[in-house]
CSV table of C-alpha atoms in Angstrom, one decimal:
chain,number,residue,atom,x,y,z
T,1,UNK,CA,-23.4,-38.9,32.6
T,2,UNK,CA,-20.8,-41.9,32.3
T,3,UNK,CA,-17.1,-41.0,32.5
T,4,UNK,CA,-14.6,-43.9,31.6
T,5,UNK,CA,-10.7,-43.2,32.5
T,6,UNK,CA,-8.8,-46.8,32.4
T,7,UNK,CA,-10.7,-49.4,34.3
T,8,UNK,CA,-12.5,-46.5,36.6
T,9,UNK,CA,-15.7,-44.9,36.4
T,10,UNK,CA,-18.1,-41.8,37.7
T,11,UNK,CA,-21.6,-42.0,37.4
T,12,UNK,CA,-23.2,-38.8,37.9
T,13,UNK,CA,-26.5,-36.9,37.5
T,14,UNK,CA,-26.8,-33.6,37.1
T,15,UNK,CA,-29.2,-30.4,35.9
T,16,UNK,CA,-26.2,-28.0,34.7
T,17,UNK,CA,-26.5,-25.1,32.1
T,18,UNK,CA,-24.0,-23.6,29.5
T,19,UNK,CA,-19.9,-24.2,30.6
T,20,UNK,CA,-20.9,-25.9,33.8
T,21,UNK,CA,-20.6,-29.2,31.4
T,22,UNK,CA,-17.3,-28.3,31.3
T,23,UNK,CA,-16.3,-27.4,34.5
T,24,UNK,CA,-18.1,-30.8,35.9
T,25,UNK,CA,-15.9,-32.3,33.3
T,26,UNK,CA,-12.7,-31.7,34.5
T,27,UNK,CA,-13.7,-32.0,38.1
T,28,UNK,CA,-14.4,-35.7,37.2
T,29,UNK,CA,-12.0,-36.6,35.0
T,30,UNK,CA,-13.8,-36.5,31.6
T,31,UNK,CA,-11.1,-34.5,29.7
T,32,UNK,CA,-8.5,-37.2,30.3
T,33,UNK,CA,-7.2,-38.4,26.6
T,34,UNK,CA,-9.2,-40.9,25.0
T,35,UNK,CA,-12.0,-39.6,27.0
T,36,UNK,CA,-15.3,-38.8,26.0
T,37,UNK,CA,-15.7,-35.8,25.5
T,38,UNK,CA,-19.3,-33.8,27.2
T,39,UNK,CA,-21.5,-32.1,24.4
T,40,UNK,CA,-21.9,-28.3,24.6
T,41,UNK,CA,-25.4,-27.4,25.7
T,42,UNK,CA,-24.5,-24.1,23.7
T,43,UNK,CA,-21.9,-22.9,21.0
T,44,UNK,CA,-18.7,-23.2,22.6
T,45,UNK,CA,-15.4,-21.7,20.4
T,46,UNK,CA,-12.3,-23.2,22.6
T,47,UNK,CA,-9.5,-22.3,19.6
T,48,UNK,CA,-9.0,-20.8,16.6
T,49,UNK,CA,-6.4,-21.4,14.2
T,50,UNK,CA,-5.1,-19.0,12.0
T,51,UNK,CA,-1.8,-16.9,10.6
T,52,UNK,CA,-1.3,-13.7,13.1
T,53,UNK,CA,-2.2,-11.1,12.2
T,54,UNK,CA,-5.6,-12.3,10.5
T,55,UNK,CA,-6.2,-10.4,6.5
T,56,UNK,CA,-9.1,-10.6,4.1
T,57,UNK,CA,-9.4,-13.1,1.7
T,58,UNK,CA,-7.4,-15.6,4.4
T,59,UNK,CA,-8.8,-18.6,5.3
T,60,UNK,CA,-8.7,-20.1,9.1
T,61,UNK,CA,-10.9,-22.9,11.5
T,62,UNK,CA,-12.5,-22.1,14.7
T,63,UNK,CA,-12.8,-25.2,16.4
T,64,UNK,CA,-15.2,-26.3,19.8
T,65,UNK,CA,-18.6,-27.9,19.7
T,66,UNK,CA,-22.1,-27.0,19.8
T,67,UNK,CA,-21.8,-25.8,16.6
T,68,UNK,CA,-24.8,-28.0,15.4
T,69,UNK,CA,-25.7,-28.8,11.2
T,70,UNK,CA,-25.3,-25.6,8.3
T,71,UNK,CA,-28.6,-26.3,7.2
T,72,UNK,CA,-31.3,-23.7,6.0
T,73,UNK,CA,-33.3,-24.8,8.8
T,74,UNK,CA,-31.5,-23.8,11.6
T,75,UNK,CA,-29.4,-20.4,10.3
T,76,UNK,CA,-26.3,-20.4,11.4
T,77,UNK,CA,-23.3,-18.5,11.0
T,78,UNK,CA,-19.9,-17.3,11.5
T,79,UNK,CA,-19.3,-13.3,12.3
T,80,UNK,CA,-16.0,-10.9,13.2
T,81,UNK,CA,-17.1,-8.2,15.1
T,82,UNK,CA,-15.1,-4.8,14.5
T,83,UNK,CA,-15.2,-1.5,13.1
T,84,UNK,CA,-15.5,-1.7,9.4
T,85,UNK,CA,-17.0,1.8,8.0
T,86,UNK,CA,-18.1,0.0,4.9
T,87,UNK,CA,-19.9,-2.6,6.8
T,88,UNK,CA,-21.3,-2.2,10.2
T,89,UNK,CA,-20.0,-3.4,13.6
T,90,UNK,CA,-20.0,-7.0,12.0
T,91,UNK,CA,-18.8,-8.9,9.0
T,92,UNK,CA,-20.1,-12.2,8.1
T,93,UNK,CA,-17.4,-14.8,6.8
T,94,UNK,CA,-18.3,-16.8,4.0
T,95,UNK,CA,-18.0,-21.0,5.3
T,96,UNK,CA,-16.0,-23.4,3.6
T,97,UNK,CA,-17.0,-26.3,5.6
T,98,UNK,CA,-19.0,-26.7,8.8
T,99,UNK,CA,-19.6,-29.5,11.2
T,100,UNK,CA,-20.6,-29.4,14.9
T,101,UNK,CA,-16.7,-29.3,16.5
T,102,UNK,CA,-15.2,-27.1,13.2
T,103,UNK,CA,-15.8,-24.4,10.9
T,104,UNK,CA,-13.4,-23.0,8.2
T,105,UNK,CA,-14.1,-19.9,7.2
T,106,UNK,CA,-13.0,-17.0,4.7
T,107,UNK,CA,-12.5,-12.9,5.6
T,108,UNK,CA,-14.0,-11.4,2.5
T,109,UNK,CA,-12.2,-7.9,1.1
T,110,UNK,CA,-12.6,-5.0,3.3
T,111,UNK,CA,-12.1,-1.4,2.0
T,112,UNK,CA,-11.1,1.4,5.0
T,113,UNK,CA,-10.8,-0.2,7.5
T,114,UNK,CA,-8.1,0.3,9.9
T,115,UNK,CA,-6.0,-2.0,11.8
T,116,UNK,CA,-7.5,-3.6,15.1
T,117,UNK,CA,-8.8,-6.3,17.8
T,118,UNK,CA,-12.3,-8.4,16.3
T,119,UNK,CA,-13.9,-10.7,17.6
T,120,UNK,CA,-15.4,-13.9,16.5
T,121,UNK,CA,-19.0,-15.3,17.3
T,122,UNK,CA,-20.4,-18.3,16.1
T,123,UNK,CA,-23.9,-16.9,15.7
T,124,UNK,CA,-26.4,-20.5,15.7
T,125,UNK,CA,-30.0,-19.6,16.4
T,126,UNK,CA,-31.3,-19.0,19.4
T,127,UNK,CA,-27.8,-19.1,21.3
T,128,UNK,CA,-24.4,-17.7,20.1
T,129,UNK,CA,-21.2,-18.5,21.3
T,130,UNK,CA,-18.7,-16.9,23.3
T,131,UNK,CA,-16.5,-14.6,22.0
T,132,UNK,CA,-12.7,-15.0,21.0
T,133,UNK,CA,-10.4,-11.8,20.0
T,134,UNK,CA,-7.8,-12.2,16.9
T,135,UNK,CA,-5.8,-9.4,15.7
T,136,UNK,CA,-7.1,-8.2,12.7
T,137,UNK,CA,-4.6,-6.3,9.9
T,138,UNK,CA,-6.5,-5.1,7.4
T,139,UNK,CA,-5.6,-4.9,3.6
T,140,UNK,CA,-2.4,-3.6,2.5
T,141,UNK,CA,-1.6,-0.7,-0.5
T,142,UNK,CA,1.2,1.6,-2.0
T,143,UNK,CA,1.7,5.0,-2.3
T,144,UNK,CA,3.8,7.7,-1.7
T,145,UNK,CA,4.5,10.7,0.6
T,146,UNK,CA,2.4,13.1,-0.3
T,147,UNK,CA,2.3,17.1,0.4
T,148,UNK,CA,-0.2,16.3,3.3
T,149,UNK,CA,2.1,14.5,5.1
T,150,UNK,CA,5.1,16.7,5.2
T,151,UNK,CA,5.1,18.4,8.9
T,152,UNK,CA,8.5,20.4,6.9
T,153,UNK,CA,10.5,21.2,4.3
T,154,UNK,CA,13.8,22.7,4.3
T,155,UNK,CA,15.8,23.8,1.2
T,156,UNK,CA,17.3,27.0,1.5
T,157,UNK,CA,17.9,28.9,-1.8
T,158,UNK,CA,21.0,30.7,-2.6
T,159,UNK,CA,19.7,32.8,-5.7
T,160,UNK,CA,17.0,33.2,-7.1
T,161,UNK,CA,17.0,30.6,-9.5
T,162,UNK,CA,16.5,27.8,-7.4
T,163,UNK,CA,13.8,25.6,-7.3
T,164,UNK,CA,12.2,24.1,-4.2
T,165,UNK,CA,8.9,22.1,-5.1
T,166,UNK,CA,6.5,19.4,-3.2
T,167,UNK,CA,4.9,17.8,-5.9
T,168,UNK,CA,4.5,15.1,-6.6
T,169,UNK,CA,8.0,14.4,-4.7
T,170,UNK,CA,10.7,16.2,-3.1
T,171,UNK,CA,12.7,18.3,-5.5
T,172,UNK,CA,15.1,21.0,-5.3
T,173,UNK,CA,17.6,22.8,-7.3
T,174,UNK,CA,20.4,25.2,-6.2
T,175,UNK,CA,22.9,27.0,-8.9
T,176,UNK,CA,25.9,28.5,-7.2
T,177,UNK,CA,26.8,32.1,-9.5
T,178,UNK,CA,28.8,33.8,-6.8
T,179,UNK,CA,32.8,33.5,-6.5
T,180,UNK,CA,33.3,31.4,-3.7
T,181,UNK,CA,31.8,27.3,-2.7
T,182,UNK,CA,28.9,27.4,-0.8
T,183,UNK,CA,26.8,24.6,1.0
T,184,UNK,CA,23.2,23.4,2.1
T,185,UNK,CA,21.4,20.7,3.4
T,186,UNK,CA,17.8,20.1,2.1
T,187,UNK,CA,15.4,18.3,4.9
T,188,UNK,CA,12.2,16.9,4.5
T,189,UNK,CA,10.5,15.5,7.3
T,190,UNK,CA,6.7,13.8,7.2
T,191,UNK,CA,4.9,12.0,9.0
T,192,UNK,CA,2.2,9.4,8.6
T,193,UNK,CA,-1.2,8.0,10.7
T,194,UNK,CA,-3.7,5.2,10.4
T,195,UNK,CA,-1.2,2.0,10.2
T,196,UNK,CA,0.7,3.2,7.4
T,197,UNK,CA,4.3,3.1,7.7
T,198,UNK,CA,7.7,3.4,5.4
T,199,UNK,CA,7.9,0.6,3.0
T,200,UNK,CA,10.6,-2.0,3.8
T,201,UNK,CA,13.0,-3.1,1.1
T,202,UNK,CA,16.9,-3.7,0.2
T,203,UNK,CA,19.0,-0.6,-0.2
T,204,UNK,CA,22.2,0.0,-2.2
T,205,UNK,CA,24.2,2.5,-4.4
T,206,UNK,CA,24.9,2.8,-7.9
T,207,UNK,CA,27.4,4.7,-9.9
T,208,UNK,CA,24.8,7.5,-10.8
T,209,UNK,CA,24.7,8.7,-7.5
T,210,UNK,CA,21.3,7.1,-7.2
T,211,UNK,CA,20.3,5.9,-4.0
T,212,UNK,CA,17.2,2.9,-4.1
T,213,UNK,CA,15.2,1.1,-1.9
T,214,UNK,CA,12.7,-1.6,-3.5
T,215,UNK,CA,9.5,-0.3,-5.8
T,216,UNK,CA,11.6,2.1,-5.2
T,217,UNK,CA,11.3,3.3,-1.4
T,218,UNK,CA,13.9,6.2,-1.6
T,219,UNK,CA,15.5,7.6,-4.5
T,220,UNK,CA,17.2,10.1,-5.1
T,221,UNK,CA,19.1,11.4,-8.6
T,222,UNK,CA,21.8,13.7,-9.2
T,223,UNK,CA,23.0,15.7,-11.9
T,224,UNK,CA,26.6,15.0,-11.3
T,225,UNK,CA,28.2,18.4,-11.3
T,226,UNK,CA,28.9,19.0,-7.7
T,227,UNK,CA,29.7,16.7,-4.2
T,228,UNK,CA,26.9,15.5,-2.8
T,229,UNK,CA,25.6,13.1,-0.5
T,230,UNK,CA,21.9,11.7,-0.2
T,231,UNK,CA,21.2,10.7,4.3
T,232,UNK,CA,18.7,8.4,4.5
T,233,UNK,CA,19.5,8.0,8.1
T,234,UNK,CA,16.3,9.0,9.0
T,235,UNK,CA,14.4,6.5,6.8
T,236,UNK,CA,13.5,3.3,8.8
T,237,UNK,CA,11.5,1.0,7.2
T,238,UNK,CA,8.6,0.3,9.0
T,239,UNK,CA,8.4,3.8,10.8
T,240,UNK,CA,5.4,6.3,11.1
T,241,UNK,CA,7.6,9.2,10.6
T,242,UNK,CA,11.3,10.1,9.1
T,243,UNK,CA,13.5,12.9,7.7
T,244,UNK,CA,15.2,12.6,3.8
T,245,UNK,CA,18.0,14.6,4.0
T,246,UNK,CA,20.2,16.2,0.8
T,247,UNK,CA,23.7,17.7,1.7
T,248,UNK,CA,25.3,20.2,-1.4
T,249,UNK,CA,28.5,21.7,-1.9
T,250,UNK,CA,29.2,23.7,-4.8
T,251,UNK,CA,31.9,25.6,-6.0
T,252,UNK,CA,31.3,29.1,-8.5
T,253,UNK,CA,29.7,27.8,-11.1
T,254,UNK,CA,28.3,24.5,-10.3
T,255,UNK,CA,24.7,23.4,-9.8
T,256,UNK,CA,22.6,20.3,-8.0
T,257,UNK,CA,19.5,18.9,-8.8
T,258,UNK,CA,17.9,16.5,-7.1
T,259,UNK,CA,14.8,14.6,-6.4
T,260,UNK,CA,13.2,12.0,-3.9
T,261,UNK,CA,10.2,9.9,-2.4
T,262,UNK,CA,9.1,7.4,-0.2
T,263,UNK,CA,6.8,4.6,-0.9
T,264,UNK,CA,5.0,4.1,2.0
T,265,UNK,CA,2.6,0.9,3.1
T,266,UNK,CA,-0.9,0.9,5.0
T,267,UNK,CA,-4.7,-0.1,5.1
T,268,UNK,CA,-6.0,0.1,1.6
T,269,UNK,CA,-8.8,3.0,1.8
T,270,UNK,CA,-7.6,4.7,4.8
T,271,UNK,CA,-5.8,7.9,4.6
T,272,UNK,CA,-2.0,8.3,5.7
T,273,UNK,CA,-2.2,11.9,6.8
C-alpha cells in the first residue's frame, strides 16, 4: 500500500481484515487531505446525513465505502432496524441513488409505530456493515382528549338540573335557582402515553368569552349570563398531561354553560391512553 503526504512516502505491506485498513491508515498518515483514501475490505457507514429526528417519507444519505454496485447480481440493500409492529424488527428503505461511498435513501410510511432509537445497516451480500443509531420519530396525527384519557373530572352540581358530560368533550352546565350567588370550579385533568402530547399553537381571547388555541387546541364557549373565567394554566403545549379548569359565579337566577377540548399530537396508529 502507497501513501503519498507532500513530497513523503510509506510503503507498507500488510495482511489486515475489516477496520484494521483504517486504523493502519491513520497510523501512517493516509487520512491526511488530498490523501488517498484505503478501500473498505467490508461495508463501512462512517456518517449519515439527515434532519433530527428522522420521519417516513424523508429522504437522507449514508455515506462510507464498501458499499460496492446496486446491481441484481450482488443484492444489496439499505435496512432500519427497530420495532415496527406492522413490519418486523427491520424496514427496508427504498434507494434513490447508490454508489460505493453513498447511498440516499427513503423511510416509507409506517403505521403504529412508536417513537424510538433504529439503527441502520447497509446489508451487501455476504458482509453487512456496522451499525449507526438515528433517532427515529415516527408519523404524526390529530385527535382529541378522549373519555379514556381523563384520570378526573370535577364539576360539582348545585341542582339537579345540571349537566356534567364527557363526550365527546368536556361540558357542563350549572343553573343557580336559590336566593343567594354561588360558585364552582369545573376541573378536568387527563393524561396521555405513547409520544402523544398537547398540541402547540397561538392562544388569544375574543369578545365571546371564547378562549382558542390553533385547530383549535382549547376552546371553551360561554353563554354569557354570568362571570366566568376559562384557566388554561394547566395546558402546556407539548405536555403528556394537564388540567382545563372552569371557574362560575352566579347570582339567583343566572346559569353557565360551557364546553372544551384539547387537540392533542402523537404517532399515527398508536393509542394515547
Amino acid at each position: 500500500m502507497n501513501c503519498n503526504i507532500g513530497t513523503a512516502a510509506v510503503s507498507a505491506t500488510v495482511k489486515v481484515e475489516g477496520s484494521a485498513v483504517d486504523a493502519l491508515c491513520i497510523a501512517t498518515g493516509c487520512d491526511a487531505p488530498n490523501a488517498r483514501a484505503a478501500p473498505c475490505l467490508t461495508p463501512t457507514i462512517k456518517r449519515v446525513i439527515y434532519t433530527s429526528p428522522l420521519e417516513p417519507s424523508e429522504e437522507f444519505i449514508v455515506s462510507g465505502c464498501g458499499f460496492g454496485e446496486l446491481d441484481s447480481r450482488a443484492p444489496r440493500k439499505l435496512i432500519l432496524k427497530g420495532a415496527f409492529p406492522t413490519a418486523g424488527t427491520s424496514v427496508t428503505l427504498k434507494i434513490l441513488t447508490w454508489s460505493e461511498t453513498a447511498v440516499m435513501a427513503k423511510v416509507p410510511p409506517l403505521g403504529g409505530v412508536l417513537d424510538q432509537t433504529g439503527f441502520l445497516q447497509v446489508e451487501a451480500e455476504p458482509k453487512s456493515s456496522n451499525q449507526v443509531s438515528v433517532n427515529f420519530r415516527a408519523s404524526r396525527l390529530f385527535s382529541m382528549v378522549n373519555q379514556a384519557d381523563v384520570v378526573s373530572f370535577s364539576c360539582p352540581p348545585i341542582t339537579n338540573v345540571d349537566v356534567c358530560d364527557l363526550t365527546p368533550t368536556f361540558k357542563a352546565f350549572h343553573v343557580n335557582t336559590s336566593n343567594k350567588t354561588v360558585s364552582g370550579v369545573d376541573v378536568l385533568t387527563f393524561k396521555l402515553a405513547n409520544g402523544w402530547e398537547i398540541y402547540s399553537g397561538s392562544s388569544g381571547n375574543s369578545p365571546e368569552w371564547r378562549f382558542m388555541l390553533d385547530y383549535p387546541a382549547l376552546f371553551m364557549s360561554l353563554d354569557r349570563t354570568t362571570q366566568f373565567t376559562a384557566d388554561a394554566s394547566g395546558i402546556v403545549p407539548g405536555a403528556s398531561a394537564g388540567a382545563l379548569r372552569g371557574s362560575w359565579t352566579l347570582a339567583p337566577g343566572t346559569y353557565v354553560t360551557h364546553t372544551g377540548g384539547i387537540l392533542i399530537r402523537g404517532p399515527a396508529g398508536v393509542p394515547h391512553n
